[in-house]
mmCIF file of N, CA and C in Angstrom:
data_model
loop_
_atom_site.group_PDB
_atom_site.id
_atom_site.type_symbol
_atom_site.label_atom_id
_atom_site.label_comp_id
_atom_site.label_asym_id
_atom_site.label_seq_id
_atom_site.Cartn_x
_atom_site.Cartn_y
_atom_site.Cartn_z
ATOM 1 N N UNK T 20 -63.528 -27.812 -113.953
ATOM 2 C CA UNK T 20 -63.224 -26.869 -112.900
ATOM 3 C C UNK T 20 -62.586 -25.618 -113.506
ATOM 4 N N UNK T 21 -62.813 -24.506 -112.874
ATOM 5 C CA UNK T 21 -62.233 -23.251 -113.337
ATOM 6 C C UNK T 21 -60.811 -23.144 -112.810
ATOM 7 N N UNK T 22 -59.978 -22.523 -113.589
ATOM 8 C CA UNK T 22 -58.611 -22.301 -113.164
ATOM 9 C C UNK T 22 -58.372 -20.811 -113.021
ATOM 10 N N UNK T 23 -57.576 -20.394 -112.028
ATOM 11 C CA UNK T 23 -57.322 -18.977 -111.852
ATOM 12 C C UNK T 23 -56.502 -18.420 -113.013
ATOM 13 N N UNK T 24 -56.854 -17.215 -113.436
ATOM 14 C CA UNK T 24 -56.128 -16.512 -114.481
ATOM 15 C C UNK T 24 -55.714 -15.178 -113.896
ATOM 16 N N UNK T 25 -54.414 -15.034 -113.589
ATOM 17 C CA UNK T 25 -53.904 -13.805 -112.981
ATOM 18 C C UNK T 25 -54.736 -13.385 -111.776
ATOM 19 N N UNK T 26 -54.920 -14.296 -110.837
ATOM 20 C CA UNK T 26 -55.639 -14.062 -109.584
ATOM 21 C C UNK T 26 -57.120 -13.785 -109.779
ATOM 22 N N UNK T 27 -57.671 -14.087 -110.931
ATOM 23 C CA UNK T 27 -59.101 -13.913 -111.153
ATOM 24 C C UNK T 27 -59.672 -15.261 -111.538
ATOM 25 N N UNK T 28 -60.651 -15.727 -110.797
ATOM 26 C CA UNK T 28 -61.301 -16.994 -111.102
ATOM 27 C C UNK T 28 -62.692 -16.689 -111.623
ATOM 28 N N UNK T 29 -62.989 -17.189 -112.809
ATOM 29 C CA UNK T 29 -64.293 -16.956 -113.397
ATOM 30 C C UNK T 29 -65.194 -18.138 -113.081
ATOM 31 N N UNK T 30 -66.133 -17.910 -112.184
ATOM 32 C CA UNK T 30 -67.065 -18.948 -111.764
ATOM 33 C C UNK T 30 -68.449 -18.353 -111.609
ATOM 34 N N UNK T 31 -69.423 -19.211 -111.523
ATOM 35 C CA UNK T 31 -70.770 -18.784 -111.202
ATOM 36 C C UNK T 31 -70.755 -18.285 -109.763
ATOM 37 N N UNK T 32 -71.399 -17.124 -109.461
ATOM 38 C CA UNK T 32 -71.389 -16.631 -108.077
ATOM 39 C C UNK T 32 -71.906 -17.683 -107.108
ATOM 40 N N UNK T 33 -71.167 -17.888 -106.026
ATOM 41 C CA UNK T 33 -71.554 -18.855 -105.015
ATOM 42 C C UNK T 33 -71.000 -20.251 -105.245
ATOM 43 N N UNK T 34 -70.463 -20.518 -106.410
ATOM 44 C CA UNK T 34 -69.958 -21.848 -106.713
ATOM 45 C C UNK T 34 -68.705 -22.167 -105.908
ATOM 46 N N UNK T 35 -67.881 -21.165 -105.670
ATOM 47 C CA UNK T 35 -66.647 -21.378 -104.911
ATOM 48 C C UNK T 35 -66.990 -21.870 -103.507
ATOM 49 N N UNK T 36 -67.984 -21.232 -102.878
ATOM 50 C CA UNK T 36 -68.358 -21.630 -101.525
ATOM 51 C C UNK T 36 -68.918 -23.047 -101.512
ATOM 52 N N UNK T 37 -69.715 -23.391 -102.527
ATOM 53 C CA UNK T 37 -70.297 -24.734 -102.574
ATOM 54 C C UNK T 37 -69.234 -25.794 -102.785
ATOM 55 N N UNK T 38 -68.177 -25.448 -103.517
ATOM 56 C CA UNK T 38 -67.112 -26.410 -103.762
ATOM 57 C C UNK T 38 -66.108 -26.462 -102.620
ATOM 58 N N UNK T 39 -66.157 -25.471 -101.735
ATOM 59 C CA UNK T 39 -65.246 -25.453 -100.599
ATOM 60 C C UNK T 39 -63.845 -25.021 -100.970
ATOM 61 N N UNK T 40 -63.702 -24.292 -102.085
ATOM 62 C CA UNK T 40 -62.372 -23.831 -102.502
ATOM 63 C C UNK T 40 -62.064 -22.496 -101.876
ATOM 64 N N UNK T 41 -60.782 -22.196 -101.809
ATOM 65 C CA UNK T 41 -60.348 -20.891 -101.343
ATOM 66 C C UNK T 41 -60.505 -19.876 -102.471
ATOM 67 N N UNK T 42 -60.901 -18.676 -102.112
ATOM 68 C CA UNK T 42 -61.011 -17.599 -103.096
ATOM 69 C C UNK T 42 -59.746 -16.759 -103.051
ATOM 70 N N UNK T 43 -59.655 -15.826 -103.979
ATOM 71 C CA UNK T 43 -58.509 -14.918 -104.016
ATOM 72 C C UNK T 43 -58.473 -14.087 -102.743
ATOM 73 N N UNK T 44 -59.645 -13.665 -102.252
ATOM 74 C CA UNK T 44 -59.681 -12.880 -101.027
ATOM 75 C C UNK T 44 -59.179 -13.685 -99.842
ATOM 76 N N UNK T 45 -59.488 -14.982 -99.799
ATOM 77 C CA UNK T 45 -58.990 -15.831 -98.722
ATOM 78 C C UNK T 45 -57.471 -15.926 -98.766
ATOM 79 N N UNK T 46 -56.915 -16.007 -99.971
ATOM 80 C CA UNK T 46 -55.471 -16.113 -100.113
ATOM 81 C C UNK T 46 -54.772 -14.811 -99.753
ATOM 82 N N UNK T 47 -55.443 -13.683 -99.993
ATOM 83 C CA UNK T 47 -54.844 -12.388 -99.710
ATOM 84 C C UNK T 47 -54.976 -12.008 -98.239
ATOM 85 N N UNK T 48 -55.880 -12.663 -97.509
ATOM 86 C CA UNK T 48 -56.110 -12.317 -96.106
ATOM 87 C C UNK T 48 -54.907 -12.695 -95.266
ATOM 88 N N UNK T 49 -54.521 -11.829 -94.332
ATOM 89 C CA UNK T 49 -53.407 -12.173 -93.455
ATOM 90 C C UNK T 49 -53.774 -13.357 -92.569
ATOM 91 N N UNK T 50 -52.757 -14.070 -92.119
ATOM 92 C CA UNK T 50 -53.013 -15.233 -91.282
ATOM 93 C C UNK T 50 -53.669 -14.791 -89.991
ATOM 94 N N UNK T 51 -54.725 -15.500 -89.608
ATOM 95 C CA UNK T 51 -55.430 -15.176 -88.382
ATOM 96 C C UNK T 51 -56.559 -14.183 -88.585
ATOM 97 N N UNK T 52 -56.637 -13.570 -89.739
ATOM 98 C CA UNK T 52 -57.716 -12.613 -90.004
ATOM 99 C C UNK T 52 -58.806 -13.315 -90.796
ATOM 100 N N UNK T 53 -60.045 -13.004 -90.463
ATOM 101 C CA UNK T 53 -61.161 -13.645 -91.150
ATOM 102 C C UNK T 53 -61.407 -13.023 -92.512
ATOM 103 N N UNK T 54 -61.100 -11.741 -92.655
ATOM 104 C CA UNK T 54 -61.409 -11.051 -93.888
ATOM 105 C C UNK T 54 -60.251 -10.121 -94.241
ATOM 106 N N UNK T 55 -59.989 -9.975 -95.546
ATOM 107 C CA UNK T 55 -58.926 -9.076 -95.989
ATOM 108 C C UNK T 55 -59.378 -7.636 -95.816
ATOM 109 N N UNK T 56 -58.461 -6.790 -95.409
ATOM 110 C CA UNK T 56 -58.736 -5.374 -95.269
ATOM 111 C C UNK T 56 -58.877 -4.771 -96.662
ATOM 112 N N UNK T 57 -59.941 -3.996 -96.892
ATOM 113 C CA UNK T 57 -60.200 -3.432 -98.213
ATOM 114 C C UNK T 57 -59.053 -2.541 -98.663
ATOM 115 N N UNK T 58 -58.514 -1.752 -97.760
ATOM 116 C CA UNK T 58 -57.430 -0.844 -98.116
ATOM 117 C C UNK T 58 -56.211 -1.618 -98.589
ATOM 118 N N UNK T 59 -55.852 -2.667 -97.879
ATOM 119 C CA UNK T 59 -54.708 -3.485 -98.279
ATOM 120 C C UNK T 59 -54.965 -4.179 -99.611
ATOM 121 N N UNK T 60 -56.185 -4.706 -99.767
ATOM 122 C CA UNK T 60 -56.523 -5.406 -100.997
ATOM 123 C C UNK T 60 -56.461 -4.457 -102.188
ATOM 124 N N UNK T 61 -57.008 -3.251 -102.020
ATOM 125 C CA UNK T 61 -57.006 -2.285 -103.113
ATOM 126 C C UNK T 61 -55.587 -1.801 -103.398
ATOM 127 N N UNK T 62 -54.792 -1.633 -102.366
ATOM 128 C CA UNK T 62 -53.397 -1.233 -102.550
ATOM 129 C C UNK T 62 -52.619 -2.309 -103.305
ATOM 130 N N UNK T 63 -52.843 -3.564 -102.963
ATOM 131 C CA UNK T 63 -52.191 -4.665 -103.680
ATOM 132 C C UNK T 63 -52.619 -4.695 -105.136
ATOM 133 N N UNK T 64 -53.912 -4.424 -105.383
ATOM 134 C CA UNK T 64 -54.408 -4.393 -106.747
ATOM 135 C C UNK T 64 -53.758 -3.260 -107.536
ATOM 136 N N UNK T 65 -53.639 -2.076 -106.925
ATOM 137 C CA UNK T 65 -52.987 -0.948 -107.598
ATOM 138 C C UNK T 65 -51.530 -1.262 -107.916
ATOM 139 N N UNK T 66 -50.855 -1.907 -106.982
ATOM 140 C CA UNK T 66 -49.464 -2.295 -107.233
ATOM 141 C C UNK T 66 -49.380 -3.306 -108.366
ATOM 142 N N UNK T 67 -50.340 -4.218 -108.435
ATOM 143 C CA UNK T 67 -50.372 -5.195 -109.518
ATOM 144 C C UNK T 67 -50.593 -4.537 -110.871
ATOM 145 N N UNK T 68 -51.482 -3.537 -110.921
ATOM 146 C CA UNK T 68 -51.721 -2.801 -112.167
ATOM 147 C C UNK T 68 -50.457 -2.067 -112.575
ATOM 148 N N UNK T 69 -49.808 -1.436 -111.617
ATOM 149 C CA UNK T 69 -48.571 -0.717 -111.904
ATOM 150 C C UNK T 69 -47.491 -1.665 -112.413
ATOM 151 N N UNK T 70 -47.374 -2.820 -111.784
ATOM 152 C CA UNK T 70 -46.379 -3.806 -112.217
ATOM 153 C C UNK T 70 -46.667 -4.308 -113.636
ATOM 154 N N UNK T 71 -47.950 -4.531 -113.948
ATOM 155 C CA UNK T 71 -48.320 -4.992 -115.291
ATOM 156 C C UNK T 71 -47.994 -3.935 -116.336
ATOM 157 N N UNK T 72 -48.263 -2.671 -116.018
ATOM 158 C CA UNK T 72 -47.954 -1.582 -116.944
ATOM 159 C C UNK T 72 -46.439 -1.483 -117.147
ATOM 160 N N UNK T 73 -45.700 -1.588 -116.065
ATOM 161 C CA UNK T 73 -44.239 -1.490 -116.147
ATOM 162 C C UNK T 73 -43.658 -2.660 -116.944
ATOM 163 N N UNK T 74 -44.167 -3.854 -116.697
ATOM 164 C CA UNK T 74 -43.697 -5.044 -117.400
ATOM 165 C C UNK T 74 -43.980 -4.948 -118.901
ATOM 166 N N UNK T 75 -45.162 -4.442 -119.248
ATOM 167 C CA UNK T 75 -45.509 -4.280 -120.662
ATOM 168 C C UNK T 75 -44.588 -3.257 -121.330
ATOM 169 N N UNK T 76 -44.307 -2.179 -120.627
ATOM 170 C CA UNK T 76 -43.406 -1.165 -121.171
ATOM 171 C C UNK T 76 -41.991 -1.694 -121.385
ATOM 172 N N UNK T 77 -41.517 -2.480 -120.439
ATOM 173 C CA UNK T 77 -40.180 -3.073 -120.583
ATOM 174 C C UNK T 77 -40.137 -4.046 -121.744
ATOM 175 N N UNK T 78 -41.186 -4.835 -121.917
ATOM 176 C CA UNK T 78 -41.227 -5.799 -123.024
ATOM 177 C C UNK T 78 -41.238 -5.070 -124.363
ATOM 178 N N UNK T 79 -41.979 -3.970 -124.450
ATOM 179 C CA UNK T 79 -42.014 -3.193 -125.689
ATOM 180 C C UNK T 79 -40.654 -2.578 -125.994
ATOM 181 N N UNK T 80 -39.991 -2.048 -124.975
ATOM 182 C CA UNK T 80 -38.660 -1.469 -125.168
ATOM 183 C C UNK T 80 -37.660 -2.537 -125.600
ATOM 184 N N UNK T 81 -37.748 -3.706 -124.981
ATOM 185 C CA UNK T 81 -36.836 -4.790 -125.334
ATOM 186 C C UNK T 81 -37.052 -5.233 -126.777
ATOM 187 N N UNK T 82 -38.301 -5.318 -127.197
ATOM 188 C CA UNK T 82 -38.598 -5.729 -128.565
ATOM 189 C C UNK T 82 -38.098 -4.696 -129.562
ATOM 190 N N UNK T 83 -38.313 -3.418 -129.246
ATOM 191 C CA UNK T 83 -37.897 -2.346 -130.158
ATOM 192 C C UNK T 83 -36.384 -2.202 -130.232
ATOM 193 N N UNK T 84 -35.683 -2.588 -129.173
ATOM 194 C CA UNK T 84 -34.222 -2.484 -129.191
ATOM 195 C C UNK T 84 -33.569 -3.716 -129.815
ATOM 196 N N UNK T 85 -34.367 -4.690 -130.220
ATOM 197 C CA UNK T 85 -33.827 -5.846 -130.924
ATOM 198 C C UNK T 85 -33.443 -7.013 -130.047
ATOM 199 N N UNK T 86 -33.802 -6.974 -128.789
ATOM 200 C CA UNK T 86 -33.492 -8.094 -127.907
ATOM 201 C C UNK T 86 -34.325 -9.306 -128.321
ATOM 202 N N UNK T 87 -33.864 -10.508 -128.001
ATOM 203 C CA UNK T 87 -34.586 -11.720 -128.432
ATOM 204 C C UNK T 87 -35.848 -11.957 -127.601
ATOM 205 N N UNK T 88 -36.917 -11.286 -127.963
ATOM 206 C CA UNK T 88 -38.203 -11.467 -127.306
ATOM 207 C C UNK T 88 -39.249 -11.630 -128.401
ATOM 208 N N UNK T 89 -40.165 -12.547 -128.206
ATOM 209 C CA UNK T 89 -41.167 -12.846 -129.222
ATOM 210 C C UNK T 89 -42.257 -11.779 -129.239
ATOM 211 N N UNK T 90 -42.773 -11.511 -130.419
ATOM 212 C CA UNK T 90 -43.818 -10.506 -130.576
ATOM 213 C C UNK T 90 -45.070 -10.890 -129.808
ATOM 214 N N UNK T 91 -45.406 -12.170 -129.812
ATOM 215 C CA UNK T 91 -46.624 -12.567 -129.104
ATOM 216 C C UNK T 91 -46.489 -12.357 -127.599
ATOM 217 N N UNK T 92 -45.285 -12.483 -127.047
ATOM 218 C CA UNK T 92 -45.083 -12.201 -125.629
ATOM 219 C C UNK T 92 -45.311 -10.722 -125.328
ATOM 220 N N UNK T 93 -44.842 -9.868 -126.225
ATOM 221 C CA UNK T 93 -45.037 -8.430 -126.062
ATOM 222 C C UNK T 93 -46.524 -8.096 -126.116
ATOM 223 N N UNK T 94 -47.219 -8.697 -127.068
ATOM 224 C CA UNK T 94 -48.646 -8.424 -127.215
ATOM 225 C C UNK T 94 -49.452 -8.949 -126.022
ATOM 226 N N UNK T 95 -49.074 -10.091 -125.486
ATOM 227 C CA UNK T 95 -49.763 -10.649 -124.320
ATOM 228 C C UNK T 95 -49.587 -9.725 -123.119
ATOM 229 N N UNK T 96 -48.356 -9.258 -122.893
ATOM 230 C CA UNK T 96 -48.116 -8.359 -121.760
ATOM 231 C C UNK T 96 -48.855 -7.041 -121.926
ATOM 232 N N UNK T 97 -48.908 -6.528 -123.159
ATOM 233 C CA UNK T 97 -49.631 -5.280 -123.403
ATOM 234 C C UNK T 97 -51.130 -5.472 -123.178
ATOM 235 N N UNK T 98 -51.663 -6.604 -123.600
ATOM 236 C CA UNK T 98 -53.096 -6.871 -123.409
ATOM 237 C C UNK T 98 -53.417 -7.056 -121.929
ATOM 238 N N UNK T 99 -52.561 -7.753 -121.191
ATOM 239 C CA UNK T 99 -52.772 -7.909 -119.755
ATOM 240 C C UNK T 99 -52.770 -6.552 -119.060
ATOM 241 N N UNK T 100 -51.829 -5.702 -119.432
ATOM 242 C CA UNK T 100 -51.757 -4.371 -118.834
ATOM 243 C C UNK T 100 -53.013 -3.567 -119.160
ATOM 244 N N UNK T 101 -53.487 -3.667 -120.391
ATOM 245 C CA UNK T 101 -54.702 -2.958 -120.782
ATOM 246 C C UNK T 101 -55.927 -3.454 -120.042
ATOM 247 N N UNK T 102 -56.024 -4.759 -119.875
ATOM 248 C CA UNK T 102 -57.179 -5.327 -119.158
ATOM 249 C C UNK T 102 -57.168 -4.949 -117.680
ATOM 250 N N UNK T 103 -55.991 -4.956 -117.061
ATOM 251 C CA UNK T 103 -55.935 -4.569 -115.652
ATOM 252 C C UNK T 103 -56.291 -3.097 -115.483
ATOM 253 N N UNK T 104 -55.865 -2.256 -116.430
ATOM 254 C CA UNK T 104 -56.216 -0.840 -116.354
ATOM 255 C C UNK T 104 -57.721 -0.647 -116.556
ATOM 256 N N UNK T 105 -58.314 -1.383 -117.491
ATOM 257 C CA UNK T 105 -59.764 -1.301 -117.705
ATOM 258 C C UNK T 105 -60.525 -1.719 -116.452
ATOM 259 N N UNK T 106 -60.059 -2.787 -115.803
ATOM 260 C CA UNK T 106 -60.694 -3.240 -114.575
ATOM 261 C C UNK T 106 -60.576 -2.178 -113.486
ATOM 262 N N UNK T 107 -59.413 -1.568 -113.361
ATOM 263 C CA UNK T 107 -59.209 -0.520 -112.365
ATOM 264 C C UNK T 107 -60.155 0.655 -112.619
ATOM 265 N N UNK T 108 -60.305 1.051 -113.872
ATOM 266 C CA UNK T 108 -61.205 2.160 -114.192
ATOM 267 C C UNK T 108 -62.657 1.809 -113.884
ATOM 268 N N UNK T 109 -63.055 0.574 -114.147
ATOM 269 C CA UNK T 109 -64.421 0.157 -113.832
ATOM 270 C C UNK T 109 -64.659 0.147 -112.330
ATOM 271 N N UNK T 110 -63.681 -0.302 -111.569
ATOM 272 C CA UNK T 110 -63.810 -0.286 -110.109
ATOM 273 C C UNK T 110 -63.932 1.154 -109.613
ATOM 274 N N UNK T 111 -63.109 2.037 -110.158
ATOM 275 C CA UNK T 111 -63.191 3.447 -109.783
ATOM 276 C C UNK T 111 -64.571 4.019 -110.093
ATOM 277 N N UNK T 112 -65.096 3.713 -111.286
ATOM 278 C CA UNK T 112 -66.406 4.218 -111.671
ATOM 279 C C UNK T 112 -67.499 3.709 -110.731
ATOM 280 N N UNK T 113 -67.427 2.432 -110.368
ATOM 281 C CA UNK T 113 -68.424 1.867 -109.455
ATOM 282 C C UNK T 113 -68.333 2.507 -108.071
ATOM 283 N N UNK T 114 -67.118 2.750 -107.595
ATOM 284 C CA UNK T 114 -66.955 3.399 -106.296
ATOM 285 C C UNK T 114 -67.497 4.823 -106.323
ATOM 286 N N UNK T 115 -67.246 5.556 -107.401
ATOM 287 C CA UNK T 115 -67.765 6.919 -107.516
ATOM 288 C C UNK T 115 -69.290 6.928 -107.597
ATOM 289 N N UNK T 116 -69.855 5.987 -108.333
ATOM 290 C CA UNK T 116 -71.318 5.892 -108.404
ATOM 291 C C UNK T 116 -71.922 5.582 -107.038
ATOM 292 N N UNK T 117 -71.288 4.682 -106.296
ATOM 293 C CA UNK T 117 -71.780 4.349 -104.964
ATOM 294 C C UNK T 117 -71.685 5.558 -104.040
ATOM 295 N N UNK T 118 -70.591 6.289 -104.117
ATOM 296 C CA UNK T 118 -70.426 7.491 -103.302
ATOM 297 C C UNK T 118 -71.496 8.527 -103.647
ATOM 298 N N UNK T 119 -71.729 8.742 -104.928
ATOM 299 C CA UNK T 119 -72.746 9.712 -105.345
ATOM 300 C C UNK T 119 -74.137 9.295 -104.881
ATOM 301 N N UNK T 120 -74.431 7.997 -104.927
ATOM 302 C CA UNK T 120 -75.719 7.512 -104.439
ATOM 303 C C UNK T 120 -75.866 7.773 -102.943
ATOM 304 N N UNK T 121 -74.805 7.561 -102.189
ATOM 305 C CA UNK T 121 -74.852 7.826 -100.754
ATOM 306 C C UNK T 121 -75.058 9.309 -100.469
ATOM 307 N N UNK T 122 -74.436 10.154 -101.276
ATOM 308 C CA UNK T 122 -74.579 11.601 -101.064
ATOM 309 C C UNK T 122 -75.987 12.075 -101.405
ATOM 310 N N UNK T 123 -76.683 11.405 -102.300
ATOM 311 C CA UNK T 123 -78.038 11.793 -102.686
ATOM 312 C C UNK T 123 -79.090 11.300 -101.711
ATOM 313 N N UNK T 124 -78.729 10.389 -100.839
ATOM 314 C CA UNK T 124 -79.698 9.836 -99.901
ATOM 315 C C UNK T 124 -80.113 10.896 -98.879
ATOM 316 N N UNK T 125 -81.418 10.963 -98.596
ATOM 317 C CA UNK T 125 -81.853 11.924 -97.556
ATOM 318 C C UNK T 125 -81.463 11.417 -96.171
ATOM 319 N N UNK T 126 -81.189 12.363 -95.310
ATOM 320 C CA UNK T 126 -80.758 11.990 -93.944
ATOM 321 C C UNK T 126 -81.951 11.887 -93.043
#
């Protein structure tokens, strides 16, 4: 079985539904709502990216100031922050491409 890694589950598309498991979107949806609002979901994602960047920066500062923090912990936080930023940029690029495609469509 796949295990979630920082709210991302890597599975074959459609496998979650066949297994009857809850997805990240189901967990993020407010109680009583069938589907998560895109704006709220994207806002939560942006806050998560910001938190990861801030956490990585604090870990680097702590390491450089001589506090008892392991180098591998600093590197893990920096890599997580980098991956979340890369994901955010890819999402932005896909949204811009979709918008441009819509603008090119004849009316």
